[in-house]
Amino acid sequence: MKKYFRDIFQGIWSVLIGMKVTFLHLFTPAVTIQYPDVKLKLPERARNRLYVNMDDCIGCFQCDIACPVDCFAIETAKALPTEDLGTTSTGQKKKLWVTKFDIDIAKCCYCGLCVYPCPTECIKMTDVYEFSEFDRHQLIYNYATLTPAEIADVKVRTGEYEKEQAVKKAAAATAAAQAKAASAAAPGTAPAAAKPAMAPPATAQATATVAPGAPKEAPPPTSPTEPSL
Amino acid sequence: MEQPLKDLLSNDVLAYVIMAFIPLLWIVPYALFAVWLERKVSAHMQDRLGPMRVGGWHGWAQTIADILKLVQKEDIVPSAADKKLHFLSPWVVFIGSYAAFAAIPFSSAYVGSNINLGLFYVIAVSTLVVVGILMAGWSSNNKWSLFGAMRSAAQIVSYEIPTALALLAVVMIAGTLNLQEINQQQTGWFWHWYIFKKFPFVFVAFIIYFVASLAETNRTPFDLPEAESELVAGYHTEYSGMKFALFFLAEYANMFAVSAIGATLFLGGWNSPFGDFLGGPIWGVFWFLSKGMFFVVVQMWLRWTLPRLRVDQLMYVSWKVLTPWAFVCILGVGFWMMM
Ligand code: SF4
Ligand code: SF4
């Protein structure tokens, strides 16, 4: 009997206490952040969308190799010996045209593993995290700065050059075979491949002046209209 | 208001139709407002903000947008459902809660039907809601719905008793079941209200009535028939679009109906708390609605404070706590009146 009355009293009392608590919370400032209007400051080393500064990229594929989910699609073409692509801001000489540099950010898991190995520190995380798209293909960011025409041109030239090299190599090989002097032939071909003192093709001067465009900062050059790959 | 309307229109039927629609003019905007308010109250009690976008100022147009969405939604009827009952039940539920407004006096000048059995009628007709809920649960052919409906039936049948007994304490003092007359008896300053008569018996009766009315409207902590976390959505699991909206409207209409009955019987209904100050039929509407709204807000407040009861606890509260104490109140009032 005593328990019955105590239960009733405790029931009413705890309801009143609960009501007091919720009433006080009615006037506690809300913790909600009105997201699109108000944004939280990101932590200093937050990992979001990648950005590649193509002026510094030497096309070394380190990032591609490091990526655990294979986000990258990089293609390079050797610059002709006569072409000078300049140096990166870290002082490395650029030897390759980067004809294709796509990051499929839809696959990216934001592990940051591509950032560390880059020898010129040109690939980095930005604080941009609002880049949703209606079409998944639009998330393939196209960072290469060459225009399609330039890319085609570079490829043709490199192709021609490599053909010439192959021909020369074959000629050298046959020459070496003919001479049947193995010790003399080996040092002969090696410098020929690395340092060809050949006359440049006719277009070399024209394209060399068309250097990669000026660096663009925050929004990476995307190619929304042509989803490559 | 009935007579002047008849004179004005010189057509009795039209006058009755207009009289019948007047409470709807209040209930629909009230329901839209109350749903918004409920979301705001719940949000702020949990240190959130609630709807903030639609309409600009604190998302005031959120429920309008919601109702527009509900109107456009597809009306899904389960293929194994009992189509007729499935169609009818939201209407029965809404009619049950709306019919109660017929006898509730909104002001000294307006009461839908000034009948002598007003209170009895209100209690009787509001039980129609449980029929509708049972119909919804049964016809949906869904176990969650049926569970919800069964719980609702058990709950409302149990809680009708303390509700009626608690109201009986007031009826004994008033000596009438006519709600308009009960209101008139409480005219004057607020200490003329019945809640302060025969202290503490009527006061306890009021508490009992309020708790039991929470159960009758299926509000937390007695929301077992809907119990989102257990029964998906209880008896209206299989409803969508406008039918669902009708259930929602009925729930909010019911909340206001029980609050209005409580305000009428215990808190002077349309009477001003300050005697003749701000009295009269127009202010009467204001006082009546604000008293009703006050209890609606208290219902929300309780909803976001208390967790849900278990079924056995629900029955315990009704049969072992509320009902005996309601009898004690009736006895107390009776002895007091005999002395
Ligand atoms: S952050 Fe990780 S997943 Fe994303 S591109 Fe770099 S290495 Fe690949
Ligand atoms: S690691 Fe850096 S330099 Fe090398 S390809 Fe990637 S972005 Fe370019």
XYZ file of C-alpha atoms in Angstrom, chain A residues 4-5 7-8 12 14-15 17-23 25-37, chain B residues 40-50 52-53 207 298 301-302 304-306 316 319-322 324-325:
54
model
C 1.378 2.309 -4.263
C 1.228 5.859 -2.937
C 4.774 5.214 -6.882
C 2.037 7.699 -7.663
C 3.902 12.806 -10.749
C 9.338 12.825 -12.033
C 6.954 14.062 -14.724
C 10.988 17.362 -13.099
C 11.058 16.187 -16.696
C 8.797 19.029 -17.724
C 11.072 21.492 -16.006
C 14.092 20.119 -17.847
C 12.435 20.314 -21.250
C 11.054 23.754 -20.473
C 15.834 23.527 -22.887
C 13.187 25.445 -24.789
C 15.251 28.554 -24.107
C 18.687 27.055 -24.570
C 20.237 28.371 -27.776
C 20.050 25.747 -30.476
C 23.223 23.996 -31.512
C 22.040 23.668 -35.096
C 24.196 25.266 -37.751
C 22.191 26.565 -40.687
C 24.490 24.823 -43.096
C 24.407 26.515 -46.480
C 24.189 29.920 -44.801
C 9.220 23.856 -33.383
C 8.520 22.940 -29.756
C 10.097 19.525 -30.168
C 13.082 21.031 -31.947
C 13.737 23.700 -29.370
C 13.291 21.264 -26.505
C 16.085 19.242 -28.097
C 18.215 22.325 -28.749
C 17.536 22.170 -32.456
C 15.850 24.711 -34.699
C 13.237 22.705 -36.551
C 13.642 27.114 -40.860
C 13.440 27.488 -44.610
C -5.495 16.123 -13.548
C 1.015 21.330 -22.656
C 5.333 19.687 -23.945
C 4.527 16.340 -22.342
C 8.608 15.735 -25.890
C 9.321 15.094 -22.231
C 8.098 11.593 -21.528
C -1.942 -0.103 -14.564
C -7.290 0.775 -13.803
C -5.247 1.054 -10.650
C -4.502 4.753 -10.461
C -6.802 6.976 -12.472
C -9.905 4.638 -8.238
C -8.879 8.234 -7.755
